[in-house]
Short mmCIF file of C-alpha atoms in Angstrom, two decimals:
data_model
loop_
_atom_site.label_atom_id
_atom_site.label_comp_id
_atom_site.label_asym_id
_atom_site.label_seq_id
_atom_site.Cartn_x
_atom_site.Cartn_y
_atom_site.Cartn_z
CA UNK S 1 0.00 0.00 0.00
CA UNK S 2 2.70 2.49 0.99
CA UNK S 3 4.88 1.50 -1.98
CA UNK S 4 1.99 2.25 -4.33
CA UNK S 5 1.47 5.65 -2.79
CA UNK S 6 5.18 6.42 -3.02
CA UNK S 7 5.19 5.49 -6.71
CA UNK S 8 2.40 7.98 -7.39
CA UNK S 9 4.39 10.68 -5.59
CA UNK S 10 7.60 10.00 -7.52
CA UNK S 11 5.62 10.61 -10.73
CA UNK S 12 7.98 9.19 -13.39
CA UNK S 13 10.88 11.44 -12.44
CA UNK S 14 14.39 10.41 -11.46
CA UNK S 15 15.24 10.06 -7.79
CA UNK S 16 17.28 8.04 -5.33
CA UNK S 17 15.47 6.38 -2.43
CA UNK S 18 17.31 4.64 0.41
CA UNK S 19 15.41 1.90 2.27
CA UNK S 20 16.66 0.96 5.72
CA UNK S 21 15.41 -1.51 8.28
CA UNK S 22 16.04 -4.90 9.80
CA UNK S 23 15.79 -8.14 7.83
CA UNK S 24 12.14 -8.88 7.15
CA UNK S 25 11.01 -5.32 7.88
CA UNK S 26 9.28 -4.99 4.52
CA UNK S 27 11.76 -3.23 2.25
CA UNK S 28 11.28 -5.56 -0.71
CA UNK S 29 7.52 -5.61 -0.12
CA UNK S 30 7.55 -1.82 -0.39
CA UNK S 31 9.40 -2.09 -3.72
CA UNK S 32 6.88 -4.65 -4.98
CA UNK S 33 4.05 -2.23 -4.25
CA UNK S 34 5.97 0.57 -5.97
CA UNK S 35 6.49 -1.53 -9.12
CA UNK S 36 2.88 -2.75 -9.17
CA UNK S 37 1.66 0.86 -9.01
CA UNK S 38 3.55 1.76 -12.16
CA UNK S 39 2.37 -1.26 -14.09
CA UNK S 40 4.76 -4.13 -13.47
CA UNK S 41 2.70 -7.33 -13.43
CA UNK S 42 5.32 -10.09 -13.31
CA UNK S 43 6.95 -11.58 -10.22
CA UNK S 44 9.18 -9.12 -8.38
CA UNK S 45 12.35 -10.87 -7.27
CA UNK S 46 14.42 -9.78 -4.32
CA UNK S 47 17.88 -8.79 -5.58
CA UNK S 48 19.56 -10.25 -2.49
CA UNK S 49 21.81 -12.47 -4.62
CA UNK S 50 21.89 -10.60 -7.93
CA UNK S 51 22.34 -7.25 -6.10
CA UNK S 52 20.39 -5.38 -8.78
CA UNK S 53 17.16 -5.90 -10.71
CA UNK S 54 16.29 -3.53 -13.54
CA UNK S 55 12.72 -2.72 -14.57
CA UNK S 56 12.10 -0.69 -17.72
CA UNK S 57 8.78 1.00 -18.42
CA UNK S 58 8.78 2.29 -22.01
CA UNK S 59 5.04 3.00 -21.80
CA UNK S 60 5.58 5.29 -18.79
CA UNK S 61 7.81 7.96 -20.28
CA UNK S 62 10.68 5.45 -20.54
CA UNK S 63 11.26 5.32 -16.80
CA UNK S 64 13.72 2.76 -15.42
CA UNK S 65 13.56 1.49 -11.83
CA UNK S 66 16.67 -0.06 -10.32
CA UNK S 67 15.97 -2.19 -7.26
CA UNK S 68 19.28 -2.64 -5.50
CA UNK S 69 19.96 -4.78 -2.42
CA UNK S 70 23.40 -4.28 -0.88
CA UNK S 71 22.94 -6.62 2.09
CA UNK S 72 25.60 -9.05 0.87
CA UNK S 73 28.21 -6.42 0.03
CA UNK S 74 31.41 -7.17 1.90
CA UNK S 75 33.14 -3.90 1.04
CA UNK S 76 31.89 -0.53 -0.25
CA UNK S 77 34.35 -0.88 -3.15
CA UNK S 78 32.27 -3.78 -4.54
CA UNK S 79 29.65 -1.22 -5.61
CA UNK S 80 31.90 -0.20 -8.52
CA UNK S 81 31.16 -3.53 -10.21
CA UNK S 82 27.48 -2.64 -10.50
CA UNK S 83 28.22 0.27 -12.87
CA UNK S 84 25.55 2.45 -11.28
CA UNK S 85 27.00 5.54 -12.96
CA UNK S 86 25.80 4.11 -16.27
CA UNK S 87 22.23 4.45 -15.00
CA UNK S 88 22.45 8.06 -13.80
CA UNK S 89 19.91 9.41 -16.23
CA UNK S 90 16.97 11.73 -16.18
CA UNK S 91 14.40 8.93 -15.93
CA UNK S 92 15.99 6.46 -13.48
CA UNK S 93 14.58 5.72 -10.04
CA UNK S 94 17.07 4.06 -7.69
CA UNK S 95 15.54 2.16 -4.79
CA UNK S 96 18.40 0.94 -2.63
CA UNK S 97 18.13 -1.48 0.27
CA UNK S 98 20.99 -1.56 2.82
CA UNK S 99 22.64 1.62 1.47
CA UNK S 100 24.81 1.83 4.60
CA UNK S 101 26.85 -1.09 3.22
CA UNK S 102 28.16 1.07 0.36
CA UNK S 103 28.94 4.19 2.40
CA UNK S 104 29.64 7.18 0.14
CA UNK S 105 29.95 5.14 -3.07
CA UNK S 106 26.27 5.67 -3.92
CA UNK S 107 24.53 8.65 -5.47
CA UNK S 108 23.18 10.86 -2.66
CA UNK S 109 19.60 10.06 -1.66
CA UNK S 110 16.70 12.33 -2.39
CA UNK S 111 14.64 10.47 0.18
CA UNK S 112 15.34 7.90 2.85
CA UNK S 113 12.75 5.57 4.32
CA UNK S 114 13.38 3.74 7.55
CA UNK S 115 11.12 0.81 8.42
CA UNK S 116 10.90 -0.43 12.01
CA UNK S 117 8.92 -3.22 13.63
CA UNK S 118 6.33 -2.24 16.20
CA UNK S 119 4.26 -4.50 18.42
CA UNK S 120 1.23 -4.15 16.18
CA UNK S 121 2.74 -3.32 12.78
CA UNK S 122 5.48 -1.24 11.26
CA UNK S 123 6.58 2.35 11.46
CA UNK S 124 7.91 4.19 8.42
CA UNK S 125 9.97 7.34 8.74
CA UNK S 126 10.68 9.45 5.70
CA UNK S 127 13.38 12.07 5.43
CA UNK S 128 14.07 14.37 2.50
CA UNK S 129 17.70 15.11 1.70
CA UNK S 130 17.28 17.25 -1.44
CA UNK S 131 14.73 19.57 -3.03
CA UNK S 132 13.54 16.54 -5.05
CA UNK S 133 13.02 14.65 -1.79
CA UNK S 134 11.06 17.60 -0.37
CA UNK S 135 8.86 17.55 -3.47
CA UNK S 136 8.15 13.84 -2.98
CA UNK S 137 7.27 14.43 0.69
CA UNK S 138 4.92 17.25 -0.27
CA UNK S 139 3.27 14.96 -2.79
CA UNK S 140 2.89 12.32 -0.06
CA UNK S 141 0.87 14.80 1.97
CA UNK S 142 -1.54 15.51 -0.87
CA UNK S 143 -1.88 12.09 -2.52
CA UNK S 144 -3.90 9.52 -0.61
#
């Protein structure tokens, strides 16, 4: 549900979103909702082993979503092998799980989302880091 709402707020424009939280907190589930909201109908795989899954949407203004999971990274230098710089384009949305494992080797986030377990559910905390992130947060307030 939240992933779908976030997708509507991103509105086919490039951004970098960091997802943080314990194992099983719901990071990949959030990404699944995001992808479903923009029209992806096939199975959404967790990139835990592949590190990166790419989703292209030519019917949606040629947007590309990169779902990146850095949980298994042993060193921040391993991020260079993913060639993320090749994807830094106007229409690319980066959704990065476990960004803390790559330190400063990642593009800076526009928005970070922290997911925590509560007794009766989960708590999400959003923080904008750029004007683009502020725009997304403002959209979150107006889009239900």
